[in-house]
Amino acid sequence: MSIKTGLIGSYPRPVNLAKVFSRYNSKKIDKEKLNQEIRRYTEKFFSLVKEVNVEYFTDGLLRWDDLIDLTFSYLKSPTKDGLIRFYDNNFYYRRPVISSKLEKDDSQLLEAIKEDLELLKKLEIGGTLKAVVVGPITYATLSENKYYNDFQKLLEDYSKILNEVLSDLQSYVNAVEIHEPGFFDKNVKRDLIERANEYYEIIGKGLKIEKHLISYFDIQVDRLKEYFNLPVDVYGVDVIENRKKLGKVYPFFKDKNVYLGVLDTRNTKMESITTIKRFISSSNESGAKDIIIGNASLMDFIPEIVAVRKIKLLNKVVSKDGKRA
Amino acid sequence: MEKELELPILPTTVIGSYPRPKWLREAIRLHKNGKISDEELKEAFDDAVIAVLRDHQVAGVDIPTDGEMRRDEMVEYFAERLKGFKFYGPVRVWGTAYYRKPSVVSKIEYTTPLIVDEFKFTKNASYSPHIKITITGPYTIAEWSYNEYYKTKQDLVFDLAKIINIELKKLVEAGATFIQVDEPALPTHAEEVEWAVDAINEAVKGINVKVGVHICYGDYSRVLPYTDKLLVDQFALEFANRNFEDLVLLKRFNFDKELGFGVVDVHNRRVESPEEVASAIRKALEYVPPDKLFINPDCGLKLLPRNIAFQKLVNMVAGTKIVREELKRKGYISTSLKPLVSR
Ligand SMILES: [Zn+2]
């Protein structure tokens, strides 16, 4: 058993970077200048990762407006529609509209990852960079389907594309986060959950890249069995949001690698180190193999200054514990 | 009193906010940079309110507001004036849009009136004896804040409800005849609506003037089952943005209160024609009797360019007048600001 630290999903887009995006959107600066600024802020984020000694991390997704915006970097056929609430958050994403067969975009995500790797090399950061993609259930249910008569076919096509995307990525990164908050969304029908395994088999076929399944927000306990049966390497649980349900969750940890979302990214209140340690020891007692601790959900929901403070807490948990692997 | 509260049938009103004149935004910026004084900024706000009232008057709106000229944002404004809130920094809502989401760090306390002065100024400056004063509701303030202090969100919401009740009583004392509680967040969590409704009732307790609640862009089927339980006279709802498809919900949930009917879309720059407005109102009349129908835009107009916001109001009033004439022939002449529910 080892305890590692991790960061998932997005880091709050700094206000000054948003100003750069606004200037780009109103055509006052060109794409190259925008990219230069994105690299500058990503580098800042990586410096924080280095300072806190985080072992598994993303690039903070600063390039994309939101998690769903990221999918446009590996899919080229969908278009962007109006703003839609992201689950029960006061945060909005642009809904993809699928009006033709899903097609892979070969370059955008890969280019971003290559840029990240250059920055990491420059900053001499060891750890593991994770690519981020959106899971099939979440994607299919958060987009508007105007093309596929058969919904299953949409999920299959999407899963096949993910397989190809990950296959391209695995020459560059060792791990990928598959964000699947839709798995526990009450509005998602049961039959989709039951078929999830099929999609994840397609996604993982022939791949050696480490797959971290990430979900967040309220858990539906009657879906835990299906969740922990998916063919992935690490299972993510939003511990913060499901405090009262953990008794039902822990039994599924046996012999699994787990990611514990212990930093509340929907509240500015600071977590207590004791509480975090209790989550770790309960997971341990439940027979979890490797444990990674980090933020519970996307960090867009809290101010940057609070996110930094919370991230720094991670290091305190593992160093005092003396169990850093 | 009866006579004073009389209004033409299908009274026209606004939800609350109106675009800030460009010069006001400039004045706010100068104030932020220390280039103009507090007094000078206050004067700019006052002048802006007069300008907004004039726009409303020219458009022919029966029940104006001050356009919420003094409020940057509907939660922030109140959080800044109550004890117990703290601001850490901006939080993103989407793309490049942020707001300052407050954190509750200690017990919420009422130290000074929040919007009584604002109301008094508007009342004095208004061309109409009827004005609407808006206040953000306890549930929405809590839902759009972080809770670091209270054990439960419910505790926070009920404390806020008590404070809002104090403020509402002061507004009534100052002569308010129409209060709108803004609760856009109310439908967010289906399982919380029931106690949130109790909290709103707590906030409006003993307020015996017209009280409305404004809800927008949410799932109304989560709220309409509480139509009777929620002790307000009027529901001001957004319909135009969703092509009036939600009107059927009124029938499904036996809605029998007054309706503030959202007849123009504030998220679309296209200005609806008076004929479109008239036909939407006729549609609404299939669900609500004429004397219980008020006409307003879907939501605050503040995100529109000022000329478009103004033109939308002009056409809203023109469209209303078409239907008003039709109703007059059927004997419907007037309605009233009298409260319908006892609280
Ligand atoms: Zn609204």
Short mmCIF file of C-alpha atoms in Angstrom, two decimals, chain B residues 96-320:
data_model
loop_
_atom_site.label_atom_id
_atom_site.label_comp_id
_atom_site.label_asym_id
_atom_site.label_seq_id
_atom_site.Cartn_x
_atom_site.Cartn_y
_atom_site.Cartn_z
CA THR B 96 -14.48 34.30 -19.26
CA ALA B 97 -17.32 35.37 -16.93
CA TYR B 98 -16.69 35.54 -13.19
CA TYR B 99 -18.53 36.68 -10.10
CA ARG B 100 -17.46 37.29 -6.53
CA LYS B 101 -19.02 34.40 -4.68
CA PRO B 102 -19.12 35.18 -0.97
CA SER B 103 -18.29 32.78 1.85
CA VAL B 104 -20.26 32.67 5.08
CA VAL B 105 -17.61 32.68 7.81
CA SER B 106 -19.61 33.62 10.92
CA LYS B 107 -23.22 34.05 12.02
CA ILE B 108 -25.08 36.29 9.60
CA GLU B 109 -26.09 39.55 11.24
CA TYR B 110 -28.16 42.50 10.15
CA THR B 111 -26.36 45.71 11.05
CA THR B 112 -27.82 48.31 8.73
CA PRO B 113 -30.76 48.57 6.29
CA LEU B 114 -29.85 47.06 2.94
CA ILE B 115 -32.05 48.68 0.32
CA VAL B 116 -34.34 51.06 2.21
CA ASP B 117 -32.50 54.17 0.98
CA GLU B 118 -32.49 52.82 -2.52
CA PHE B 119 -36.25 52.32 -2.29
CA LYS B 120 -36.89 55.80 -0.87
CA PHE B 121 -34.90 57.47 -3.62
CA THR B 122 -36.74 55.52 -6.32
CA LYS B 123 -40.12 56.26 -4.78
CA ASN B 124 -39.36 59.98 -4.75
CA ALA B 125 -38.02 59.99 -8.28
CA SER B 126 -40.68 57.76 -9.81
CA TYR B 127 -43.29 58.96 -12.30
CA SER B 128 -45.61 56.22 -11.10
CA PRO B 129 -47.04 55.76 -7.60
CA HIS B 130 -46.46 52.02 -8.08
CA ILE B 131 -42.90 50.78 -8.00
CA LYS B 132 -41.49 47.34 -7.52
CA ILE B 133 -38.61 46.75 -5.12
CA THR B 134 -36.61 43.55 -5.53
CA ILE B 135 -34.64 41.64 -2.94
CA THR B 136 -32.63 38.44 -3.35
CA GLY B 137 -34.25 35.60 -1.45
CA PRO B 138 -32.71 33.62 1.41
CA TYR B 139 -32.33 30.39 -0.53
CA THR B 140 -30.58 32.00 -3.51
CA ILE B 141 -28.19 33.96 -1.29
CA ALA B 142 -27.24 30.73 0.48
CA GLU B 143 -27.07 28.60 -2.65
CA TRP B 144 -24.79 31.11 -4.37
CA SER B 145 -22.49 31.42 -1.35
CA TYR B 146 -20.07 29.02 0.31
CA ASN B 147 -21.07 27.90 3.76
CA GLU B 148 -18.07 27.66 6.07
CA TYR B 149 -19.91 28.40 9.28
CA TYR B 150 -23.38 26.90 9.58
CA LYS B 151 -23.82 23.26 10.35
CA THR B 152 -26.35 22.90 7.54
CA LYS B 153 -27.42 24.93 4.56
CA GLN B 154 -30.89 24.93 6.08
CA ASP B 155 -29.66 26.76 9.20
CA LEU B 156 -28.04 29.38 7.01
CA VAL B 157 -31.14 29.85 4.85
CA PHE B 158 -33.42 30.33 7.87
CA ASP B 159 -31.07 32.88 9.43
CA LEU B 160 -31.08 34.77 6.15
CA ALA B 161 -34.88 34.53 6.04
CA LYS B 162 -35.14 36.24 9.43
CA ILE B 163 -32.86 39.04 8.26
CA ILE B 164 -34.75 39.55 5.04
CA ASN B 165 -37.96 39.72 7.02
CA ILE B 166 -36.54 42.62 9.08
CA GLU B 167 -35.61 44.43 5.87
CA LEU B 168 -38.99 43.81 4.25
CA LYS B 169 -40.77 45.27 7.27
CA LYS B 170 -38.65 48.41 6.95
CA LEU B 171 -39.51 48.61 3.27
CA VAL B 172 -43.22 48.42 4.03
CA GLU B 173 -42.77 51.15 6.65
CA ALA B 174 -41.09 53.27 4.00
CA GLY B 175 -44.12 52.83 1.75
CA ALA B 176 -43.36 49.81 -0.42
CA THR B 177 -46.47 48.36 -2.06
CA PHE B 178 -44.92 45.69 -4.27
CA ILE B 179 -41.98 43.54 -3.17
CA GLN B 180 -40.41 40.88 -5.33
CA VAL B 181 -38.27 38.15 -3.76
CA ASP B 182 -35.79 36.86 -6.34
CA GLU B 183 -35.18 33.14 -6.02
CA PRO B 184 -33.67 31.93 -9.29
CA ALA B 185 -31.79 29.19 -7.42
CA LEU B 186 -34.94 27.70 -5.90
CA PRO B 187 -35.35 24.78 -8.37
CA THR B 188 -31.66 23.77 -8.21
CA HIS B 189 -31.99 20.86 -5.78
CA ALA B 190 -35.34 19.07 -5.96
CA GLU B 191 -34.97 17.65 -2.46
CA GLU B 192 -34.47 21.08 -0.88
CA VAL B 193 -37.43 22.93 -2.37
CA GLU B 194 -39.82 21.96 0.41
CA TRP B 195 -37.88 23.55 3.27
CA ALA B 196 -36.72 26.40 1.04
CA VAL B 197 -40.39 27.31 0.58
CA ASP B 198 -40.78 27.39 4.38
CA ALA B 199 -37.81 29.72 4.58
CA ILE B 200 -39.27 32.10 2.00
CA ASN B 201 -42.53 32.09 3.96
CA GLU B 202 -40.51 33.05 7.03
CA ALA B 203 -38.94 35.91 5.07
CA VAL B 204 -42.31 37.33 3.99
CA LYS B 205 -44.15 36.74 7.25
CA GLY B 206 -46.33 39.69 8.28
CA ILE B 207 -45.66 41.51 5.01
CA ASN B 208 -49.10 42.66 3.99
CA VAL B 209 -48.36 44.34 0.70
CA LYS B 210 -48.13 42.66 -2.70
CA VAL B 211 -45.36 40.05 -2.67
CA GLY B 212 -44.07 38.23 -5.73
CA VAL B 213 -41.37 35.64 -6.23
CA HIS B 214 -39.20 35.57 -9.35
CA ILE B 215 -37.77 32.29 -10.62
CA CYS B 216 -36.08 31.78 -13.98
CA TYR B 217 -34.25 29.24 -16.16
CA GLY B 218 -34.92 26.28 -13.92
CA ASP B 219 -37.14 23.25 -13.78
CA TYR B 220 -40.51 24.74 -12.75
CA SER B 221 -42.00 21.32 -12.18
CA ARG B 222 -39.92 21.20 -9.00
CA VAL B 223 -41.45 24.41 -7.67
CA LEU B 224 -45.02 24.57 -8.95
CA PRO B 225 -46.22 21.74 -6.67
CA TYR B 226 -45.64 24.27 -3.85
CA THR B 227 -47.74 27.03 -5.42
CA ASP B 228 -50.22 27.07 -2.54
CA LYS B 229 -47.70 26.47 0.19
CA LEU B 230 -45.53 29.39 -0.89
CA LEU B 231 -47.21 32.43 0.67
CA VAL B 232 -46.70 34.92 -2.11
CA ASP B 233 -49.29 36.59 -4.30
CA GLN B 234 -47.45 36.35 -7.55
CA PHE B 235 -45.00 34.12 -9.42
CA ALA B 236 -42.95 36.09 -11.98
CA LEU B 237 -41.59 33.46 -14.34
CA GLU B 238 -39.59 33.28 -17.54
CA PHE B 239 -41.45 31.76 -20.49
CA ALA B 240 -40.32 33.45 -23.72
CA ASN B 241 -36.84 31.90 -23.68
CA ARG B 242 -38.43 28.45 -23.78
CA ASN B 243 -40.96 29.36 -26.41
CA PHE B 244 -43.81 29.41 -23.85
CA GLU B 245 -43.66 25.61 -23.65
CA ASP B 246 -43.78 25.69 -19.85
CA LEU B 247 -47.22 27.31 -19.77
CA VAL B 248 -48.76 23.83 -19.77
CA LEU B 249 -47.12 23.21 -16.39
CA LEU B 250 -49.45 25.82 -14.88
CA LYS B 251 -52.41 23.65 -15.75
CA ARG B 252 -50.70 20.45 -14.64
CA PHE B 253 -50.04 21.87 -11.17
CA ASN B 254 -53.35 23.76 -10.87
CA PHE B 255 -51.60 27.08 -10.63
CA ASP B 256 -54.07 29.67 -9.32
CA LYS B 257 -51.93 32.60 -8.16
CA GLU B 258 -51.07 35.75 -10.04
CA LEU B 259 -48.64 35.27 -12.86
CA GLY B 260 -45.90 37.72 -13.81
CA PHE B 261 -45.70 36.52 -17.37
CA GLY B 262 -42.24 36.58 -19.00
CA VAL B 263 -43.17 37.66 -22.48
CA VAL B 264 -39.87 38.87 -23.98
CA ASP B 265 -36.60 36.94 -24.06
CA VAL B 266 -33.74 38.75 -22.36
CA HIS B 267 -31.13 36.34 -23.74
CA ASN B 268 -31.86 37.24 -27.33
CA ARG B 269 -31.18 40.59 -28.96
CA ARG B 270 -33.99 40.24 -31.45
CA VAL B 271 -36.79 42.60 -30.43
CA GLU B 272 -40.17 40.89 -30.35
CA SER B 273 -42.92 42.70 -32.26
CA PRO B 274 -46.05 44.01 -30.46
CA GLU B 275 -48.09 41.38 -32.37
CA GLU B 276 -45.85 38.59 -31.06
CA VAL B 277 -46.23 39.95 -27.54
CA ALA B 278 -50.00 40.16 -27.95
CA SER B 279 -50.29 36.60 -29.19
CA ALA B 280 -48.13 35.30 -26.32
CA ILE B 281 -50.37 37.11 -23.84
CA ARG B 282 -53.45 35.57 -25.44
CA LYS B 283 -51.78 32.19 -24.97
CA ALA B 284 -51.13 32.94 -21.28
CA LEU B 285 -54.78 33.95 -20.87
CA GLU B 286 -55.71 30.34 -21.61
CA TYR B 287 -54.09 29.46 -18.28
CA VAL B 288 -54.53 32.53 -16.06
CA PRO B 289 -57.58 34.82 -15.68
CA PRO B 290 -57.03 38.42 -16.92
CA ASP B 291 -57.13 40.04 -13.49
CA LYS B 292 -54.32 37.75 -12.31
CA LEU B 293 -51.96 38.41 -15.18
CA PHE B 294 -49.05 40.87 -15.00
CA ILE B 295 -46.79 41.39 -18.02
CA ASN B 296 -43.00 41.53 -17.73
CA PRO B 297 -39.81 40.42 -19.50
CA ASP B 298 -38.43 36.96 -18.69
CA CYS B 299 -35.77 38.26 -16.33
CA GLY B 300 -33.62 41.33 -15.65
CA LEU B 301 -32.63 43.24 -18.77
CA LYS B 302 -29.14 44.20 -17.66
CA LEU B 303 -27.19 42.03 -20.09
CA LEU B 304 -28.79 43.60 -23.17
CA PRO B 305 -27.56 46.76 -24.90
CA ARG B 306 -29.61 49.63 -23.50
CA ASN B 307 -31.34 50.53 -26.78
CA ILE B 308 -32.47 46.94 -27.27
CA ALA B 309 -33.69 46.64 -23.67
CA PHE B 310 -35.64 49.86 -24.15
CA GLN B 311 -37.17 48.75 -27.46
CA LYS B 312 -38.19 45.43 -25.91
CA LEU B 313 -40.09 47.36 -23.23
CA VAL B 314 -41.71 49.64 -25.79
CA ASN B 315 -42.97 46.65 -27.78
CA MET B 316 -43.97 44.76 -24.65
CA VAL B 317 -46.22 47.66 -23.64
CA ALA B 318 -47.56 48.09 -27.20
CA GLY B 319 -48.39 44.38 -27.42
CA THR B 320 -50.06 44.48 -24.02
#
